[in-house]
C-alpha positions as a printed NumPy array, in Angstrom:
array([[ -75.445,  -37.841,  179.16 ],
       [ -73.454,  -39.478,  181.968],
       [ -73.384,  -43.256,  182.288],
       [ -75.049,  -44.834,  185.314],
       [ -73.411,  -47.19 ,  187.806],
       [ -74.509,  -50.245,  185.818],
       [ -72.93 ,  -49.02 ,  182.581],
       [ -69.785,  -47.99 ,  184.407],
       [ -69.451,  -51.433,  185.989],
       [ -70.01 ,  -53.075,  182.622],
       [ -67.361,  -50.908,  181.013],
       [ -64.876,  -51.681,  183.782],
       [ -65.586,  -55.402,  183.452],
       [ -65.069,  -55.165,  179.696],
       [ -61.78 ,  -53.335,  180.179],
       [ -60.605,  -55.91 ,  182.715],
       [ -61.506,  -58.734,  180.344],
       [ -59.65 ,  -57.064,  177.49 ],
       [ -56.693,  -56.476,  179.788],
       [ -56.603,  -60.142,  180.757],
       [ -56.435,  -61.068,  177.054],
       [ -53.842,  -58.486,  176.089],
       [ -50.939,  -60.948,  176.187],
       [ -50.334,  -63.464,  173.407],
       [ -50.452,  -66.301,  175.94 ],
       [ -53.948,  -65.301,  177.025],
       [ -55.175,  -64.722,  173.48 ],
       [ -53.876,  -68.168,  172.537],
       [ -56.329,  -69.804,  174.966],
       [ -59.203,  -68.728,  172.727],
       [ -57.657,  -70.648,  169.84 ],
       [ -57.002,  -73.875,  171.746],
       [ -60.48 ,  -75.178,  170.867],
       [ -59.246,  -75.666,  167.298],
       [ -61.841,  -73.33 ,  165.78 ],
       [ -60.406,  -71.149,  163.01 ],
       [ -60.884,  -67.398,  163.424],
       [ -59.878,  -64.236,  161.632],
       [ -58.049,  -61.328,  163.258],
       [ -61.259,  -59.286,  163.039],
       [ -63.264,  -62.008,  164.805],
       [ -60.676,  -62.163,  167.577],
       [ -60.775,  -58.375,  167.929],
       [ -64.568,  -58.466,  168.338],
       [ -64.405,  -61.364,  170.837],
       [ -61.697,  -59.783,  172.986],
       [ -62.487,  -56.094,  172.618],
       [ -58.83 ,  -55.461,  171.714],
       [ -57.69 ,  -53.201,  168.898],
       [ -57.042,  -55.016,  165.611],
       [ -53.43 ,  -53.859,  165.672],
       [ -52.97 ,  -55.449,  169.099],
       [ -54.566,  -58.71 ,  167.96 ],
       [ -52.435,  -58.712,  164.806],
       [ -49.163,  -58.381,  166.751],
       [ -50.155,  -61.151,  169.154],
       [ -51.193,  -63.48 ,  166.329],
       [ -47.933,  -62.785,  164.483],
       [ -45.975,  -63.796,  167.595],
       [ -47.983,  -67.017,  167.907],
       [ -47.521,  -67.807,  164.209],
       [ -43.762,  -67.322,  164.596],
       [ -43.775,  -69.864,  167.44 ],
       [ -45.609,  -72.394,  165.25 ],
       [ -48.4  ,  -72.792,  167.811],
       [ -50.847,  -71.05 ,  165.507],
       [ -51.025,  -71.558,  161.771],
       [ -53.107,  -70.523,  158.75 ],
       [ -56.441,  -72.302,  158.393],
       [ -57.831,  -71.106,  155.08 ],
       [ -59.74 ,  -67.969,  154.261],
       [ -63.064,  -66.596,  155.439],
       [ -65.781,  -65.571,  152.985],
       [ -65.351,  -62.064,  151.665],
       [ -67.951,  -59.336,  151.38 ],
       [ -65.754,  -57.612,  148.827],
       [ -62.024,  -57.379,  148.326],
       [ -59.41 ,  -59.82 ,  149.47 ],
       [ -60.859,  -62.535,  151.789],
       [ -59.458,  -62.391,  155.342],
       [ -57.186,  -65.188,  156.55 ],
       [ -58.224,  -67.545,  159.327],
       [ -55.916,  -68.884,  162.021],
       [ -56.139,  -71.887,  164.321],
       [ -54.177,  -73.815,  166.924],
       [ -51.548,  -76.093,  165.38 ],
       [ -51.281,  -79.19 ,  167.646],
       [ -48.451,  -80.58 ,  165.511],
       [ -46.166,  -77.683,  166.475],
       [ -44.613,  -79.655,  169.353],
       [ -44.835,  -83.15 ,  170.794],
       [ -45.101,  -84.692,  174.26 ],
       [ -43.624,  -87.876,  175.725],
       [ -46.34 ,  -89.575,  177.778],
       [ -45.365,  -92.404,  180.135],
       [ -47.465,  -94.895,  182.108],
       [ -45.447,  -96.882,  184.634],
       [ -47.453,  -99.75 ,  186.111],
       [ -46.59 , -102.498,  188.572],
       [ -45.485, -104.842,  185.776],
       [ -45.532, -102.719,  182.616],
       [ -44.378,  -99.474,  181.044],
       [ -46.129,  -97.71 ,  178.17 ],
       [ -44.325,  -94.849,  176.422],
       [ -45.955,  -92.757,  173.701],
       [ -45.317,  -89.667,  171.622],
       [ -48.382,  -87.446,  171.245],
       [ -49.027,  -84.108,  169.64 ],
       [ -50.327,  -81.154,  171.657],
       [ -53.883,  -82.269,  170.966],
       [ -53.344,  -85.681,  172.58 ],
       [ -53.228,  -87.713,  169.342],
       [ -50.846,  -90.665,  169.701],
       [ -48.127,  -90.61 ,  167.028],
       [ -45.995,  -93.539,  168.204],
       [ -46.249,  -95.984,  171.096],
       [ -44.287,  -98.752,  172.783],
       [ -45.289, -101.237,  175.483],
       [ -42.665, -102.883,  177.667],
       [ -42.826, -105.683,  180.228],
       [ -41.105, -104.125,  183.222],
       [ -41.327, -104.6  ,  186.992],
       [ -41.516, -101.266,  188.813],
       [ -39.812, -103.063,  191.725],
       [ -36.606, -103.17 ,  189.647],
       [ -36.052,  -99.591,  190.8  ],
       [ -35.962,  -96.1  ,  189.295],
       [ -32.591,  -96.38 ,  187.514],
       [ -33.662,  -99.439,  185.54 ],
       [ -37.244,  -98.289,  184.845],
       [ -36.475,  -94.678,  183.962],
       [ -33.461,  -95.755,  181.906],
       [ -35.753,  -97.872,  179.737],
       [ -38.319,  -95.056,  179.577],
       [ -35.734,  -92.547,  178.35 ],
       [ -34.286,  -94.953,  175.77 ],
       [ -37.744,  -95.85 ,  174.458],
       [ -38.739,  -92.183,  174.355],
       [ -35.76 ,  -91.243,  172.196],
       [ -36.445,  -94.145,  169.819],
       [ -40.118,  -93.199,  169.53 ],
       [ -39.26 ,  -89.585,  168.72 ],
       [ -37.221,  -90.829,  165.75 ],
       [ -40.014,  -93.214,  164.782],
       [ -42.458,  -90.304,  164.745],
       [ -40.062,  -88.226,  162.652],
       [ -39.455,  -85.706,  165.425],
       [ -36.39 ,  -84.431,  167.279],
       [ -35.678,  -83.693,  170.925],
       [ -35.97 ,  -80.003,  170.028],
       [ -39.636,  -80.631,  169.149],
       [ -40.344,  -81.971,  172.635],
       [ -42.567,  -79.677,  174.72 ],
       [ -42.37 ,  -81.804,  177.846],
       [ -42.725,  -85.223,  179.425],
       [ -45.508,  -86.56 ,  181.648],
       [ -45.046,  -89.635,  183.862],
       [ -47.632,  -91.594,  185.827],
       [ -46.381,  -93.771,  188.709],
       [ -48.298,  -96.5  ,  190.621],
       [ -48.017,  -94.88 ,  194.042],
       [ -48.407,  -91.602,  195.949],
       [ -46.503,  -88.687,  194.383],
       [ -45.711,  -85.224,  195.685],
       [ -46.811,  -83.458,  192.516],
       [ -44.869,  -80.236,  193.125],
       [ -41.52 ,  -82.056,  193.26 ],
       [ -42.394,  -85.219,  191.337],
       [ -41.001,  -87.419,  194.124],
       [ -42.763,  -90.686,  195.06 ],
       [ -43.843,  -90.736,  198.716],
       [ -43.581,  -94.099,  200.51 ],
       [ -45.044,  -96.078,  197.566],
       [ -45.972,  -99.576,  198.834],
       [ -45.121, -101.536,  195.663],
       [ -42.129,  -99.461,  194.512],
       [ -38.998, -100.428,  196.504],
       [ -36.167,  -97.954,  195.986],
       [ -38.45 ,  -95.181,  194.718],
       [ -39.31 ,  -93.375,  197.968],
       [ -38.147,  -89.757,  197.663],
       [ -36.339,  -90.436,  194.368],
       [ -35.766,  -87.264,  192.319],
       [ -37.47 ,  -88.389,  189.123],
       [ -37.499,  -84.954,  187.457],
       [ -33.752,  -84.101,  187.542],
       [ -32.897,  -87.725,  186.698],
       [ -34.921,  -87.551,  183.477],
       [ -33.825,  -84.007,  182.648],
       [ -30.172,  -85.057,  182.509],
       [ -31.086,  -86.888,  179.298],
       [ -34.12 ,  -84.889,  178.155],
       [ -33.828,  -81.201,  179.153],
       [ -37.544,  -80.386,  179.016],
       [ -40.324,  -79.794,  181.581],
       [ -41.065,  -83.107,  183.359],
       [ -44.286,  -83.577,  185.333],
       [ -44.967,  -86.602,  187.531],
       [ -48.208,  -87.733,  189.174],
       [ -49.971,  -90.756,  190.582],
       [ -51.208,  -93.008,  187.776],
       [ -54.891,  -92.914,  188.717],
       [ -54.863,  -89.097,  188.752],
       [ -53.655,  -88.969,  185.181],
       [ -56.063,  -91.751,  184.199],
       [ -58.898,  -89.544,  185.461],
       [ -57.486,  -86.601,  183.511],
       [ -57.102,  -88.625,  180.321],
       [ -60.505,  -90.334,  180.449],
       [ -62.401,  -87.154,  181.219],
       [ -60.594,  -85.003,  178.623],
       [ -61.03 ,  -87.554,  175.841],
       [ -64.586,  -88.759,  176.489],
       [ -66.435,  -86.818,  179.193],
       [ -65.354,  -83.127,  179.034],
       [ -68.867,  -81.965,  179.919],
       [ -68.63 ,  -83.583,  183.378],
       [ -66.908,  -81.183,  185.789],
       [ -67.463,  -83.468,  188.799],
       [ -65.904,  -86.737,  187.762],
       [ -64.485,  -89.791,  189.519],
       [ -62.195,  -92.388,  187.951],
       [ -61.778,  -95.602,  189.958],
       [ -58.922,  -97.952,  189.107],
       [ -59.359, -101.57 ,  190.151],
       [ -56.253, -103.642,  189.462],
       [ -53.381, -104.772,  191.699],
       [ -54.486, -101.906,  193.939],
       [ -57.563,  -99.69 ,  194.137],
       [ -57.529,  -95.915,  193.891],
       [ -59.496,  -92.976,  192.552],
       [ -58.751,  -89.828,  190.602],
       [ -61.028,  -86.982,  191.692],
       [ -62.004,  -84.084,  189.435],
       [ -64.136,  -81.497,  191.224],
       [ -65.436,  -78.318,  189.568],
       [ -63.234,  -79.167,  186.589],
       [ -59.993,  -79.38 ,  188.593],
       [ -57.974,  -82.447,  189.555],
       [ -57.847,  -82.769,  193.339],
       [ -54.569,  -84.11 ,  194.738],
       [ -54.988,  -83.209,  198.409],
       [ -52.416,  -81.801,  200.81 ],
       [ -49.827,  -84.552,  200.298],
       [ -50.886,  -86.101,  197.   ],
       [ -52.861,  -88.962,  198.533],
       [ -56.41 ,  -87.828,  197.702],
       [ -58.458,  -90.693,  196.302],
       [ -56.671,  -93.548,  198.076],
       [ -59.816,  -95.687,  198.334],
       [ -57.878,  -98.92 ,  198.658],
       [ -57.194,  -98.381,  202.343],
       [ -60.692,  -97.376,  203.386],
       [ -62.103,  -99.923,  205.815],
       [ -64.907, -102.219,  204.67 ],
       [ -66.982, -103.76 ,  207.511],
       [ -67.013, -107.201,  205.877],
       [ -63.244, -107.484,  206.15 ],
       [ -62.569, -107.251,  209.883],
       [ -60.428, -110.4  ,  209.839],
       [ -58.61 , -109.676,  206.546],
       [ -55.077, -108.285,  206.911],
       [ -53.96 , -105.71 ,  204.336],
       [ -50.342, -105.206,  203.232],
       [ -50.506, -101.761,  204.862],
       [ -50.79 , -103.47 ,  208.273],
       [ -54.448, -102.649,  208.923],
       [ -57.43 , -104.981,  208.765],
       [ -60.437, -104.704,  206.481],
       [ -59.003, -102.468,  203.735],
       [ -60.955, -102.413,  200.474],
       [ -57.832, -103.41 ,  198.528],
       [ -57.429, -106.548,  200.664],
       [ -60.932, -107.673,  199.671],
       [ -61.653, -106.371,  196.177],
       [ -58.4  , -105.939,  194.217],
       [ -57.475, -108.442,  191.502],
       [ -54.976, -110.403,  193.664],
       [ -57.387, -110.365,  196.633],
       [ -60.214, -111.933,  194.62 ],
       [ -57.728, -114.425,  193.175],
       [ -56.693, -115.471,  196.702],
       [ -60.315, -116.045,  197.632],
       [ -60.82 , -118.267,  194.584],
       [ -57.581, -120.165,  195.232],
       [ -58.835, -120.904,  198.738],
       [ -61.866, -122.502,  197.065],
       [ -59.619, -124.801,  195.039],
       [ -59.441, -122.832,  191.784],
       [ -56.228, -122.026,  189.92 ],
       [ -55.967, -118.27 ,  190.364],
       [ -53.168, -115.959,  191.497],
       [ -53.76 , -112.709,  189.603],
       [ -56.577, -110.469,  188.46 ],
       [ -56.065, -111.817,  184.925],
       [ -56.785, -115.321,  186.237],
       [ -60.008, -114.074,  187.808],
       [ -61.135, -112.534,  184.531],
       [ -60.205, -115.729,  182.663],
       [ -62.363, -117.803,  184.997],
       [ -65.228, -115.328,  184.651],
       [ -64.876, -115.494,  180.87 ],
       [ -65.12 , -119.281,  181.088],
       [ -68.402, -118.906,  182.965],
       [ -67.102, -120.137,  186.328],
       [ -69.9  , -119.387,  188.797],
       [ -67.572, -119.035,  191.811],
       [ -65.47 , -116.438,  189.997],
       [ -68.534, -114.524,  188.833],
       [ -69.933, -114.428,  192.365],
       [ -66.562, -113.353,  193.807],
       [ -66.194, -110.528,  191.289],
       [ -69.754, -109.373,  191.904],
       [ -69.061, -109.294,  195.665],
       [ -65.866, -107.328,  195.039],
       [ -68.042, -104.817,  193.201],
       [ -70.375, -104.572,  196.193],
       [ -67.362, -103.908,  198.442],
       [ -66.153, -101.127,  196.137],
       [ -69.735,  -99.837,  196.049],
       [ -69.792,  -99.673,  199.87 ],
       [ -66.929,  -97.179,  199.781],
       [ -68.167,  -95.304,  196.717],
       [ -71.61 ,  -94.734,  198.261],
       [ -69.943,  -92.574,  200.907],
       [ -67.856,  -90.818,  198.241],
       [ -70.979,  -90.06 ,  196.204],
       [ -72.681,  -88.493,  199.213],
       [ -69.558,  -86.48 ,  200.001],
       [ -68.476,  -85.284,  196.53 ],
       [ -71.65 ,  -85.621,  194.424],
       [ -70.005,  -86.579,  191.104],
       [ -72.126,  -86.809,  187.96 ],
       [ -69.952,  -89.524,  186.441],
       [ -68.022,  -92.462,  187.891],
       [ -65.827,  -94.409,  185.487],
       [ -64.374,  -97.788,  186.455],
       [ -61.011,  -98.667,  184.894],
       [ -57.839, -100.597,  185.555],
       [ -57.015, -104.118,  184.395],
       [ -59.834, -105.656,  186.443],
       [ -62.286, -102.758,  186.346],
       [ -62.405, -102.182,  182.603],
       [ -63.039, -105.868,  181.91 ],
       [ -65.346, -106.573,  184.806],
       [ -69.015, -106.152,  183.924],
       [ -69.911, -108.198,  187.003],
       [ -67.728, -105.93 ,  189.145],
       [ -69.49 , -102.816,  187.825],
       [ -72.892, -104.458,  188.331],
       [ -72.013, -104.981,  191.998],
       [ -70.869, -101.365,  192.315],
       [ -74.08 , -100.035,  190.798],
       [ -76.184, -102.3  ,  193.009],
       [ -74.793, -100.823,  196.236],
       [ -74.17 ,  -97.207,  195.203],
       [ -77.709,  -96.627,  193.952],
       [ -79.175,  -98.354,  196.997],
       [ -77.084,  -96.658,  199.687],
       [ -76.4  ,  -93.147,  198.356],
       [ -78.784,  -90.262,  198.914],
       [ -81.451,  -90.091,  196.172],
       [ -80.565,  -86.49 ,  195.294],
       [ -76.872,  -87.405,  194.876],
       [ -77.702,  -90.156,  192.368],
       [ -80.389,  -88.309,  190.379],
       [ -78.   ,  -87.624,  187.486],
       [ -75.209,  -90.053,  188.401],
       [ -73.865,  -92.39 ,  185.723],
       [ -71.538,  -95.315,  186.438],
       [ -69.716,  -96.83 ,  183.488],
       [ -66.6  ,  -98.636,  182.253],
       [ -63.556,  -96.8  ,  180.9  ],
       [ -63.66 ,  -95.993,  177.206],
       [ -59.957,  -95.097,  177.05 ],
       [ -59.001,  -98.501,  178.44 ],
       [ -55.287,  -99.035,  178.974],
       [ -54.531,  -95.776,  177.183],
       [ -56.195,  -93.615,  179.845],
       [ -52.907,  -92.935,  181.641],
       [ -51.073,  -92.089,  178.411],
       [ -53.788,  -89.628,  177.404],
       [ -53.707,  -88.127,  180.897],
       [ -49.92 ,  -87.797,  181.   ],
       [ -50.067,  -85.954,  177.682],
       [ -52.876,  -83.708,  178.908],
       [ -51.013,  -82.935,  182.153],
       [ -48.058,  -81.623,  180.136],
       [ -50.107,  -79.649,  177.618],
       [ -52.1  ,  -77.974,  180.395],
       [ -48.783,  -76.748,  181.761],
       [ -46.852,  -75.816,  178.616],
       [ -49.865,  -74.201,  176.913],
       [ -50.912,  -72.176,  179.96 ],
       [ -50.978,  -68.382,  179.432],
       [ -47.937,  -67.727,  181.639],
       [ -45.749,  -70.394,  180.035],
       [ -46.736,  -69.39 ,  176.497],
       [ -45.968,  -65.77 ,  177.279],
       [ -42.609,  -66.613,  178.837],
       [ -41.711,  -68.826,  175.86 ],
       [ -42.562,  -66.105,  173.344],
       [ -40.567,  -63.504,  175.28 ],
       [ -37.557,  -65.834,  175.488],
       [ -37.596,  -66.467,  171.725],
       [ -38.711,  -62.975,  170.713]])
């Protein structure tokens, strides 16, 4: 009996799927969820011959990326062995460079933080000074975690300005004098010869927050409110950087209320000039209060100062004005507010919610949630680690690594 068109199509699809899993790098992706499986279970899942699965698993075990995970129950005879992803096989250096701080951490391939160091450091001191401290701290942390440079899978760096992700070069960053066009990747690789990935800090904050706490949300927005204001956009599960790496730059969207307020970019009415931590502090200082930073604003709010509370709530409404348009345009299911001001500003988030739910289309807000970051000041570290693991554990890179060491 000949098979019909439907069966033929199904068979072809099955063959294509098996073909796409025939390499060890592709097969490895099935094990990245941490679930232990036997060779037989993998053969059933992939449609590959057991001998093919066995050879691929052996290669992955030799690399250390996959390890034994106990035995399955037996229906008679010797129980079959189970295998699972081994996140401890390699480590990642994750770096968060802020306007006035640097955080360096060693993580495993699963994103667990093994060692961490926080440094007071002005990004305006320039790339040689900042990256020199990052490299020195990274080497010390590797020793602290009991690991060697040979265990390092890669390094991820978040910078507080626009970054051309392909090259890792900062692009005209407003608060980073001396960084424009600087070759971060080769500079770091002279001391640490591993893959180095660089991105804007809010992009990796979005990646870290979503991966750690909201993986079920494929349309996700992370808004950082601190010295500046920006957003990391994840659409259909993928981080969106835009043509030149400036996607999500909410801070320089015009807010009608600010026609007479000059922004550091040279334009009037930018959101950052009205709602960032320093901007709110300036407004309070003009009212006679002692405030010069976002931390001062939060201190006054914590003390119950009514002027500070009202100013922070209005800053939230201004952010909400911009986000209402974003919600209509991108239709996210989750918006997380972070950054030094955002993650501590309940009044700020209340103002955001007030405007977004009032001004966005009802259909766009039916399932929309707006909340405060759960990762806090570790969001960028988690994201930098995730950015590296997504690269080094991709099918192509795994396959190339196995072939080079085979």
